[in-house]
XYZ file of C-alpha atoms in Angstrom:
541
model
C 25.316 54.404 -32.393
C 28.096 56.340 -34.270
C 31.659 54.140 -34.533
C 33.394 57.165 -32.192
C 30.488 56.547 -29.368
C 30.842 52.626 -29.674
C 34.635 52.873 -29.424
C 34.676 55.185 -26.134
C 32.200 52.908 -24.628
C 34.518 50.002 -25.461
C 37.309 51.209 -24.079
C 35.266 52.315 -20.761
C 34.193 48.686 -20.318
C 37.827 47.234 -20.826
C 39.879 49.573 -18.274
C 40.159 48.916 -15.068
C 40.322 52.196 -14.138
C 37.550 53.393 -11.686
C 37.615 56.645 -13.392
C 35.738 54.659 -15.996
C 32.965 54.177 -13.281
C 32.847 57.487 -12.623
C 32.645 59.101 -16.001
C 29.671 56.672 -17.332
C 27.096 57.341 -14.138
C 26.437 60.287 -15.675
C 25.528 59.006 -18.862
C 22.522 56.831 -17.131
C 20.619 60.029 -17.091
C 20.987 61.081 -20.617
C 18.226 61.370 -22.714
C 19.487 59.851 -26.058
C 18.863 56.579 -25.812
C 22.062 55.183 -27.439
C 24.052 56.827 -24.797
C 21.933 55.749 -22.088
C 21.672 52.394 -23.094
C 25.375 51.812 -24.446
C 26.231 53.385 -20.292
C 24.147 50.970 -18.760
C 25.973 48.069 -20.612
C 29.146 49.442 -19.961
C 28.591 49.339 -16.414
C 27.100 46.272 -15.808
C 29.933 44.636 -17.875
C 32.482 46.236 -15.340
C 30.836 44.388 -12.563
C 31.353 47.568 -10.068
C 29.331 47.460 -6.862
C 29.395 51.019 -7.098
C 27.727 51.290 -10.312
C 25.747 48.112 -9.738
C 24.352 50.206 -6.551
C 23.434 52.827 -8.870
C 21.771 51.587 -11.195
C 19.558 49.913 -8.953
C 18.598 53.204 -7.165
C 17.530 54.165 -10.699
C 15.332 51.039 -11.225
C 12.036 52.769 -10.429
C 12.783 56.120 -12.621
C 13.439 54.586 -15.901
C 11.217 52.798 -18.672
C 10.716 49.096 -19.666
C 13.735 49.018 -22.113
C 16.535 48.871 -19.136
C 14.806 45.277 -18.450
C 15.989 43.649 -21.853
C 19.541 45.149 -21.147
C 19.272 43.646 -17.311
C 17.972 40.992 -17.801
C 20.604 39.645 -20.499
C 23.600 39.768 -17.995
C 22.467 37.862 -15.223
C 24.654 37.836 -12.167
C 26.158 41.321 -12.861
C 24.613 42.830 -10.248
C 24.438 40.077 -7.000
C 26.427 42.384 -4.823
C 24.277 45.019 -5.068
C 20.897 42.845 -4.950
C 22.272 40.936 -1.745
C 23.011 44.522 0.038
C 19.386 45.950 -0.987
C 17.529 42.423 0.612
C 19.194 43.361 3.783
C 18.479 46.603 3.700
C 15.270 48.181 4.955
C 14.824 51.030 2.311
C 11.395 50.208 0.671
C 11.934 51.398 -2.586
C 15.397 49.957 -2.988
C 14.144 46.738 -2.162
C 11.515 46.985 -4.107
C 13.763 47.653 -7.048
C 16.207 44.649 -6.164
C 13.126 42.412 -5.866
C 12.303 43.649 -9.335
C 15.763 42.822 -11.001
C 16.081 39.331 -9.141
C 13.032 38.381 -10.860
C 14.546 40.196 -14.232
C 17.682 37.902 -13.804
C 16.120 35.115 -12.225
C 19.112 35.419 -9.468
C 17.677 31.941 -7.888
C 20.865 32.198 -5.651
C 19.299 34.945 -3.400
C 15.825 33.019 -2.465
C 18.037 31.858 0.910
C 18.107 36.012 1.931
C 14.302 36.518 0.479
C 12.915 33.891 2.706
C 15.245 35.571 5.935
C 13.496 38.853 4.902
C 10.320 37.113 4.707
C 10.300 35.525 7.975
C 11.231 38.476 9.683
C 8.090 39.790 11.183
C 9.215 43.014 12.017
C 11.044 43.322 8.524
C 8.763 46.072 6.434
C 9.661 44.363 3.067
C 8.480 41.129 4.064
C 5.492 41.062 1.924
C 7.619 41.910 -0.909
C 9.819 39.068 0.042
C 7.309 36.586 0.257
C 5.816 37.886 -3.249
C 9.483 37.612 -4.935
C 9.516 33.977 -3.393
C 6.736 32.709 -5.356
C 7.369 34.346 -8.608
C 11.291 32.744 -8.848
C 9.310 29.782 -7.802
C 7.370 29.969 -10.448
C 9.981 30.677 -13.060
C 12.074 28.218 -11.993
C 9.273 25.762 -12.525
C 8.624 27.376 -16.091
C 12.103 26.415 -16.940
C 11.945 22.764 -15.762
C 9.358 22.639 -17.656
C 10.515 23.377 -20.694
C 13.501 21.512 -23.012
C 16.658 22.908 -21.443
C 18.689 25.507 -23.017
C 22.348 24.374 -22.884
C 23.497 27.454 -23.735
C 22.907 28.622 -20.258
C 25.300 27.071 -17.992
C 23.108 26.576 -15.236
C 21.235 23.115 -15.170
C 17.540 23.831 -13.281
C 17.597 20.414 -11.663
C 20.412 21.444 -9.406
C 19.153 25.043 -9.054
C 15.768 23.059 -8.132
C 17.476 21.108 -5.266
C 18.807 24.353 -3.828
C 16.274 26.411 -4.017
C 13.329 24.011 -2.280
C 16.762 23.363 0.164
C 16.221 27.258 1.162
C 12.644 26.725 1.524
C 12.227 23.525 3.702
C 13.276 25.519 6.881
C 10.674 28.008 5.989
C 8.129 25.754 5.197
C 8.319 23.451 9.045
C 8.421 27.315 10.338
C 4.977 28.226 9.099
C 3.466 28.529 12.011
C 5.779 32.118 13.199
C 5.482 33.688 9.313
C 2.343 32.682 7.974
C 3.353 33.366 4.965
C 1.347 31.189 2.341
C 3.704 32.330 -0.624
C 6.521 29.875 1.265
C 3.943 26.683 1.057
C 3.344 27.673 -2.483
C 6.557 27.814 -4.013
C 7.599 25.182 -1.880
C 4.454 22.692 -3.868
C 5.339 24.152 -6.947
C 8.961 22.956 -7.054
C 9.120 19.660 -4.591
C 9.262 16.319 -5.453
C 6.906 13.977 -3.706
C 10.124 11.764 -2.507
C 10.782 15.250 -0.180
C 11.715 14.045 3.074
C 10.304 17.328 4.498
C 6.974 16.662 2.581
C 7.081 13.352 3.435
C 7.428 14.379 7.124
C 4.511 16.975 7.317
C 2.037 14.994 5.611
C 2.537 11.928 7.875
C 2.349 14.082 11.340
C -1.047 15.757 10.966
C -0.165 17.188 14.344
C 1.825 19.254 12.970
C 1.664 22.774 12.853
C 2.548 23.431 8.769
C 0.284 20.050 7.937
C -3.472 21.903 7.505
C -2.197 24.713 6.000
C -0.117 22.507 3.573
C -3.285 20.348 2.389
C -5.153 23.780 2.259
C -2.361 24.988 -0.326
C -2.614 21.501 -2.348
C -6.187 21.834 -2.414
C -6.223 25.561 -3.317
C -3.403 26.162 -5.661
C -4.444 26.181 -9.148
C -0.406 25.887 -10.262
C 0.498 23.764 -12.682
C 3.299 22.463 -10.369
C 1.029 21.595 -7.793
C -1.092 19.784 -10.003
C 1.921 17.643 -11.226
C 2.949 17.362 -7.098
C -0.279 15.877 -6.263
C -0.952 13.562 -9.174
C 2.316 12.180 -9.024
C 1.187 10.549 -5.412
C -0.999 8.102 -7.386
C 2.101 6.192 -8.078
C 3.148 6.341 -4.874
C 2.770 2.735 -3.163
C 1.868 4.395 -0.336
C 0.500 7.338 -0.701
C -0.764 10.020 2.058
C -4.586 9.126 2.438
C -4.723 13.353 2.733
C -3.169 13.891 -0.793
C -5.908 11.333 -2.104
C -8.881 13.314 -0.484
C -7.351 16.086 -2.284
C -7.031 14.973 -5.661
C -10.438 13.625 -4.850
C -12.050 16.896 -4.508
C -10.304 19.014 -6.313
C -13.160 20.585 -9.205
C -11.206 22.932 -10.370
C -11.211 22.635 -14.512
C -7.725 22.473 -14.954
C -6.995 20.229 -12.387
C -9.779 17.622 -13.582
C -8.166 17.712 -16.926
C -4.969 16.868 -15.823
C -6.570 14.158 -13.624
C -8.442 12.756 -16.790
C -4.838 13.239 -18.796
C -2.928 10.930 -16.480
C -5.707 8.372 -16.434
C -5.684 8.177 -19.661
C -2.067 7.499 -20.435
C -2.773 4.133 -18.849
C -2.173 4.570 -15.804
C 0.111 1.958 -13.778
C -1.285 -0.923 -11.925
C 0.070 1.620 -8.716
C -2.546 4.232 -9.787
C -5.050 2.449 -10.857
C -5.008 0.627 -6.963
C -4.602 4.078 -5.548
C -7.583 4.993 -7.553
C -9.842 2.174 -5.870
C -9.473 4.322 -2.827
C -11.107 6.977 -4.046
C -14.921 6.619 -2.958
C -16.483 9.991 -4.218
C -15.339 12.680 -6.948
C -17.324 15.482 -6.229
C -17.212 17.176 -9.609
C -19.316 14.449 -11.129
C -22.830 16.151 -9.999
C -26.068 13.850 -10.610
C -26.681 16.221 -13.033
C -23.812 15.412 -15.494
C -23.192 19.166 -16.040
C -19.094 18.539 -15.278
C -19.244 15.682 -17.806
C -21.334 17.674 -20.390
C -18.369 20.583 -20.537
C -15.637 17.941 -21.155
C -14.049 16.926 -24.627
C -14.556 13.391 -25.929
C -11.295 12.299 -25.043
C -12.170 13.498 -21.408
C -14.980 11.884 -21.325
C -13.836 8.814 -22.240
C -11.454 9.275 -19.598
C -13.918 10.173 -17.023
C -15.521 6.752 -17.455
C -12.350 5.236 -17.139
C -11.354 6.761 -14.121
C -14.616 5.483 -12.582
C -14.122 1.871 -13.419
C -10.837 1.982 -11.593
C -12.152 4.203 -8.510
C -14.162 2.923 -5.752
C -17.020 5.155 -5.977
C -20.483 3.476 -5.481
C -21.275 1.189 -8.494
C -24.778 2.441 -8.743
C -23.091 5.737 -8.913
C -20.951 4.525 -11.687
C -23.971 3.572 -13.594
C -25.409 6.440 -13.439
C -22.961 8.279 -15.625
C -23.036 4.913 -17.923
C -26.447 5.631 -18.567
C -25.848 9.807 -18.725
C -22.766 9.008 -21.390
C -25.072 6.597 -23.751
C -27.600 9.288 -23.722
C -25.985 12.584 -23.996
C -22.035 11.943 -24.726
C -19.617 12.587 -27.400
C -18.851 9.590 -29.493
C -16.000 8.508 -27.346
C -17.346 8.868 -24.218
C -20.394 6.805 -25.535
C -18.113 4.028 -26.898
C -16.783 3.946 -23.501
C -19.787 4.130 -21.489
C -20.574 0.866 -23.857
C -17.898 -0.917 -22.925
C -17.810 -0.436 -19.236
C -21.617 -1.495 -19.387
C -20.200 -5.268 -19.808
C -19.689 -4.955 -16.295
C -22.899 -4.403 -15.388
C -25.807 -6.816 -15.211
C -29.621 -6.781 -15.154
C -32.796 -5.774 -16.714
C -31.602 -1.717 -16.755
C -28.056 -2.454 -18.230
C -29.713 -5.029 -20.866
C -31.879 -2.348 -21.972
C -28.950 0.166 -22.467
C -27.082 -2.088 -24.483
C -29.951 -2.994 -26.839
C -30.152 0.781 -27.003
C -27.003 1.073 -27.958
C -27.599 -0.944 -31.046
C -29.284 1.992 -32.157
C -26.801 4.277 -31.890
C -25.234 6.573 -34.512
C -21.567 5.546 -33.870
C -20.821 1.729 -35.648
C -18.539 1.737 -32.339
C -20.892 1.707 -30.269
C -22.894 -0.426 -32.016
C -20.033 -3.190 -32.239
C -20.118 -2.882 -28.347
C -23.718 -3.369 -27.737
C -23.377 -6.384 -29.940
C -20.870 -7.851 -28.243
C -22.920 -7.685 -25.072
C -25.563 -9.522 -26.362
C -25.407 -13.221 -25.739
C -23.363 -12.922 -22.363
C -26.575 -10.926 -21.009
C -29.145 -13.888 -22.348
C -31.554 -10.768 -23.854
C -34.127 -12.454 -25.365
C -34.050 -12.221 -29.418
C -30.424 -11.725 -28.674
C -29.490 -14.723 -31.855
C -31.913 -12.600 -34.138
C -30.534 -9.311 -33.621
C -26.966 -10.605 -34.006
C -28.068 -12.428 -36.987
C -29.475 -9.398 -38.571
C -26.598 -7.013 -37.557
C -24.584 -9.461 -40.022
C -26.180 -7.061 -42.808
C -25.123 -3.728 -41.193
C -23.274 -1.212 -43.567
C -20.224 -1.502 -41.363
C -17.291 -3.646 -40.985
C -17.066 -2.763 -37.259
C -20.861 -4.029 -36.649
C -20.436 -7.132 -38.646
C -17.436 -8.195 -37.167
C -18.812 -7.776 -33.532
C -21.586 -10.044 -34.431
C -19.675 -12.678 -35.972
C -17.842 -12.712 -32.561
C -20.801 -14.028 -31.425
C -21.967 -16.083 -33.404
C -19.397 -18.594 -33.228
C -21.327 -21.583 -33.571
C -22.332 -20.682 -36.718
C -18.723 -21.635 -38.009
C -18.247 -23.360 -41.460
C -15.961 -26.063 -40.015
C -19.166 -26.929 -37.372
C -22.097 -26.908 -40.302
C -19.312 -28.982 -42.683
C -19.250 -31.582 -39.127
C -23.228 -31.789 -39.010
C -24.370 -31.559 -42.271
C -24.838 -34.777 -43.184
C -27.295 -34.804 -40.228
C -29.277 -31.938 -41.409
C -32.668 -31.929 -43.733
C -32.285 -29.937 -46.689
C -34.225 -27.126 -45.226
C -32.091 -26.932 -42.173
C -28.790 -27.223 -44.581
C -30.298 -24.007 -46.649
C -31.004 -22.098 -43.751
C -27.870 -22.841 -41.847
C -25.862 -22.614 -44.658
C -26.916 -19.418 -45.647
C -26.231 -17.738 -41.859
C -22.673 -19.491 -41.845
C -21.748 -18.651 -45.474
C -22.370 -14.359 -43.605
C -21.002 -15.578 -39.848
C -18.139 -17.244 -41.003
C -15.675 -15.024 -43.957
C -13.737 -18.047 -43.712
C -16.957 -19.926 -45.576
C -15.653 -19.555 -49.607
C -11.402 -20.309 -48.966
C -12.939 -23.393 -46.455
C -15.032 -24.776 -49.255
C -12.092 -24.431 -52.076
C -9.955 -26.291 -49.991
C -13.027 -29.012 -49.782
C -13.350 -29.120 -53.518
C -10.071 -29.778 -53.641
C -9.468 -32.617 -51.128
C -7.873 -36.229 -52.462
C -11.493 -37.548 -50.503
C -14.142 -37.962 -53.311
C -16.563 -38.221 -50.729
C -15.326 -34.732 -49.429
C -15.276 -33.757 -52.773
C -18.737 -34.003 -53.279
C -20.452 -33.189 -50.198
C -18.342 -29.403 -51.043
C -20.275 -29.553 -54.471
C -23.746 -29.827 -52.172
C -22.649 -27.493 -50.123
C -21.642 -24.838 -52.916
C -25.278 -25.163 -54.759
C -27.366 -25.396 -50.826
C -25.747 -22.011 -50.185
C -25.570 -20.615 -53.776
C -21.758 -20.053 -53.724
C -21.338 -21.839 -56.759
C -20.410 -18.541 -58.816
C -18.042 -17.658 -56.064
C -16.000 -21.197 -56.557
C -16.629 -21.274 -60.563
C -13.341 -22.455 -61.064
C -12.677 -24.516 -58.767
C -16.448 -26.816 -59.967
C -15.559 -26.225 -63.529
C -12.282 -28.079 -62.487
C -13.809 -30.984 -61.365
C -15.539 -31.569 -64.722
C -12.476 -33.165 -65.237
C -12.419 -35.570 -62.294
C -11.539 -39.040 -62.800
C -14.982 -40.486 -61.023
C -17.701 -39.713 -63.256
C -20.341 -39.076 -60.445
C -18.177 -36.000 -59.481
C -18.447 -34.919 -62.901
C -22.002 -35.105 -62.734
C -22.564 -33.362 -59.985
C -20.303 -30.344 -60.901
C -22.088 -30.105 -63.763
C -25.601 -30.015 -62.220
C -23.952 -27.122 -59.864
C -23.036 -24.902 -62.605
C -26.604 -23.758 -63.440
C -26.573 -21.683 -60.495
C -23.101 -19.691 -61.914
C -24.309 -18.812 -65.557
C -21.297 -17.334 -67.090
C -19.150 -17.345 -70.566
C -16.614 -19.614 -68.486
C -19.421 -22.269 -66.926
C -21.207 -22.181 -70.555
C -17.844 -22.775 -72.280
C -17.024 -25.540 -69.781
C -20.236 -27.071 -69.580
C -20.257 -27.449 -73.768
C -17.165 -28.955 -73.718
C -18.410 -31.693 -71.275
C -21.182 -32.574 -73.999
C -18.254 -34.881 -74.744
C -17.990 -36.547 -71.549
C -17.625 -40.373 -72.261
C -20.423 -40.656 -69.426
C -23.628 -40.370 -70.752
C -24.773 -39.313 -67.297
C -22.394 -36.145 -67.211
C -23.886 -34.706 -70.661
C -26.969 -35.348 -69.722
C -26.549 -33.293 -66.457
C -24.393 -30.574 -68.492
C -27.513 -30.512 -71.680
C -29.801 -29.648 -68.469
C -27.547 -26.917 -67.239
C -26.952 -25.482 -69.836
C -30.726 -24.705 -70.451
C -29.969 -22.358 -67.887
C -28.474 -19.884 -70.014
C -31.355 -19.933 -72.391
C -33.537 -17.734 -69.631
C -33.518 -14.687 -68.557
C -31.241 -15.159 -64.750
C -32.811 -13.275 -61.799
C -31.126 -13.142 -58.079
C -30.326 -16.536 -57.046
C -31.601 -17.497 -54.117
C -28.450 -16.803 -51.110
C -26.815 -15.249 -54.133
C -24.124 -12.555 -52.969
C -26.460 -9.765 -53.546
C -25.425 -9.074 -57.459
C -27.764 -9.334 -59.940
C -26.414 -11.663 -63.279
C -27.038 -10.202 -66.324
C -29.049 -12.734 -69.135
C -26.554 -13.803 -71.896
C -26.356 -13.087 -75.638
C -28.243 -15.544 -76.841
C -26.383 -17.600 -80.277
């Protein structure tokens, strides 16, 4: 646009002279672009009914780019809009429908749902359609983060605009017009006294075709309407039945979503309600098509619901079999509510799953369902590549604690203390820090039992230092028997240490340190309970 063009167009927009209005209509029509355009501003930013009038008679003639320009100057053209709703000129109201949606002129939806509910109006479809879609992007912009550079704040415009459409909405019965119940569900809160009212008084004439609209209305609006009633104390038993059988994809997702959020103790009571969710066919086809994360959902939505508990199961067993990892992990952990010889069987088979979660869960099911071998399969999941797996056995095998086998040791046979010892020194990870402490204690009686204990279980390499110490105790029979335990931990240190008590002014201790250290004349193999490392044979002098 040339500086003499912009100027003239400047000084157009400034004066108040209606001569101003005059001499840009023509320019509308003019087939550079620049003028066109730069006109079009100029009037809009005169606010003229006149030119507002005219440039809405033009709406239908002209291409997309008169949109942008529009749809930047919001309000500049309500006169002219509110004139063309009442009027019963087709195409002008078809091209005032078209800029109220451009401008999002929320203020007018009052007029569009007069025009709507006047039967003999022949614009009322058009109404009805312009209804929905400002419903719609209204909802868009609640939605989203709010812009403060625009002055209007969408919770107000909200309260307004579903104000405009309550009267509509108790009138369905004389309009019929579905587009009202829509845009009405998209916007409302559930706290709507008019909502409230209809969905109360089935007898009433908008009530069916309201819970046909909640039950048909894919919106995302209407989804948020009727999930919101789960944490309603009292919900609408209709709006439940709905949610219930709504299959729609989207919906379901949204469902799943909100359940898992962890739900409040309000939803999760509303939930036990809920007897039957159609979408979950006996075949598990709807569970199939979901994510993991939904799936895991899913089964937690079940728990809380009140559908049949056989019912329940029966996706239990569906997950274990053909379900993502999470949705297996928590088909495994809402087995633990189930009891007998088919949900026994599941969670052995879950032992033999792929996922170490799953696993863990199985494992932990174990003794609380009595399955025999249960104490052997625990026992042997102990060795299991996995921290996760380990740890759930451990869980349950608390009796084999170190603190327990130190209490009834002394009443074992050595054959019981080996075996024992070895299954506590992989239950309990508390075994080797326990026994230091022992080796340590002012008790010499304490202090020696920890010594037997070491050698029974072959941790003696594992508490080196802590033996080698008590080479130094003052009561000799310590001495000897710390000696005797360092054959089983044949390293530079025990050697070194075990040389040195050669000089022990108890005849007893050397003779117990000359037989260790024969030990490290011989080639060492895996000692028996041995923490799975092999010791290599020392240099020999």
């Amino acid at each position: 646009m040339s500086e003499g063009l912009k100027t003239t167009l400047e000084l157009l927009t400034k004066t108040r002279n209606e001569a101003a209005t005059r001499a840009l209509m023509p320019a509308l029509d003019s087939r550079r672009w620049s003028i066109q355009s730069g006109a079009l501003r100029a009037l809009l930013d005169r606010h003229s009914p006149v030119a507002q009038r005219e440039i809405l008679k033009r709406l239908h003639t002209v291409d997309g780019r008169w949109r942008g320009i529009i749809e930047q100057r919001p309000g500049r053209m309500l006169e002219a809009l509110r004139d063309a709703i009442n009027s019963r000129d087709t195409q002008l109201f078809e091209n005032a429908c078209k800029a109220i949606v451009w401008q999002r002129e929320y203020s007018l939806m009052g007029q569009l749902v007069a025009a709507l509910e006047d039967t003999s109006n022949p614009n009322a479809d058009r109404a009805a359609q312009t209804v929905l879609e400002l419903a719609e992007l209204l909802y868009e912009e609640l939605a989203a983060p709010r812009d403060y550079g625009n002055r209007r704040d969408p919770q107000v415009v909200r309260r307004n605009v579903v104000g405009s459409l309550e009267p509509a909405v108790r009138r369905y019965s004389r309009h019929q017009r579905r587009e009202v119940l829509d845009a009405f569900l998209i916007l409302v809160h559930r706290e709507n006294a008019t909502l409230k009212q209809i969905l109360m008084e089935p007898h009433q004439s908008s009530y069916l075709p309201l819970i046909d609209a909640l039950a048909e209305n894919h919106h995302g609006g209407v989804s948020r309407l009727i999930l919101s009633f789960l944490d309603d104390p009292r919900p609408p038993l209709a709006v439940l039945n709905v949610l219930a059988r709504r299959s729609d994809r989207k919906f379901v997702e949204h469902l799943l979503d909100k359940v898992g959020d962890d739900s409040s103790a309000v939803a999760q009571q509303n939930l036990k309600r809920i007897e039957l969710f159609p979408w979950l066919d006996l075949e598990g086809t709807a569970l199939d098509r979901l994510d993991e994360i939904g799936q895991q959902n899913a089964m937690k939505l079940l728990l809380w619901s009140g559908v049949n508990r056989t019912r329940v199961f029966q996706v239990i067993e569906h997950l274990l079999v053909k379900g993502k990892p999470l949705g297996r992990r928590a088909a495994t952990m809402a087995l633990a509510e189930f009891s007998g010889p088919d949900a026994d069987v599941l969670a052995l088979a879950a032992l033999g799953d792929f996922d170490p979660e799953v696993q863990a869960q199985g494992a932990r099911q174990l003794r609380s369902r009595g399955v025999p071998g249960a104490l052997q399969h625990l026992i042997d999941l102990l060795d299991s590549p996995h921290a996760v797996v380990q740890q759930a056995a451990r869980e349950n095998l608390g009796e084999f604690s170190f603190p327990r086998f130190m209490a009834a040791y002394d009443t074992l046979d050595e054959r019981a203390r080996h075996s024992t010892g070895m299954l506590v020194r992989k239950a309990d990870l508390d075994t080797v820090p326990l026994l230091l402490k022992e080796l340590n204690s002012p008790a010499r009686t304490r202090r020696l039992r920890a010594i037997d204990v070491s050698s029974t279980i072959g941790v003696v390499s594992e508490v080196e230092e802590a033996v080698i110490e008590l080479l130094e105790d003052e009561d000799y029979v310590v001495r000897i028997e710390a000696a005797t335990a360092l054959a089983q931990s044949v390293t530079p240190a025990a050697q070194q240490a075990l040389e040195a008590a050669l000089a022990d002014s108890s005849p007893l201790v050397q003779e117990a340190a000359e037989r260790s250290l024969q030990c490290f004349s011989t080639p060492l193999e895996f000692t028996p309970g041995g923490n799975g490392q092999q010791i290599e044979e020392p240099a020999h002098e």
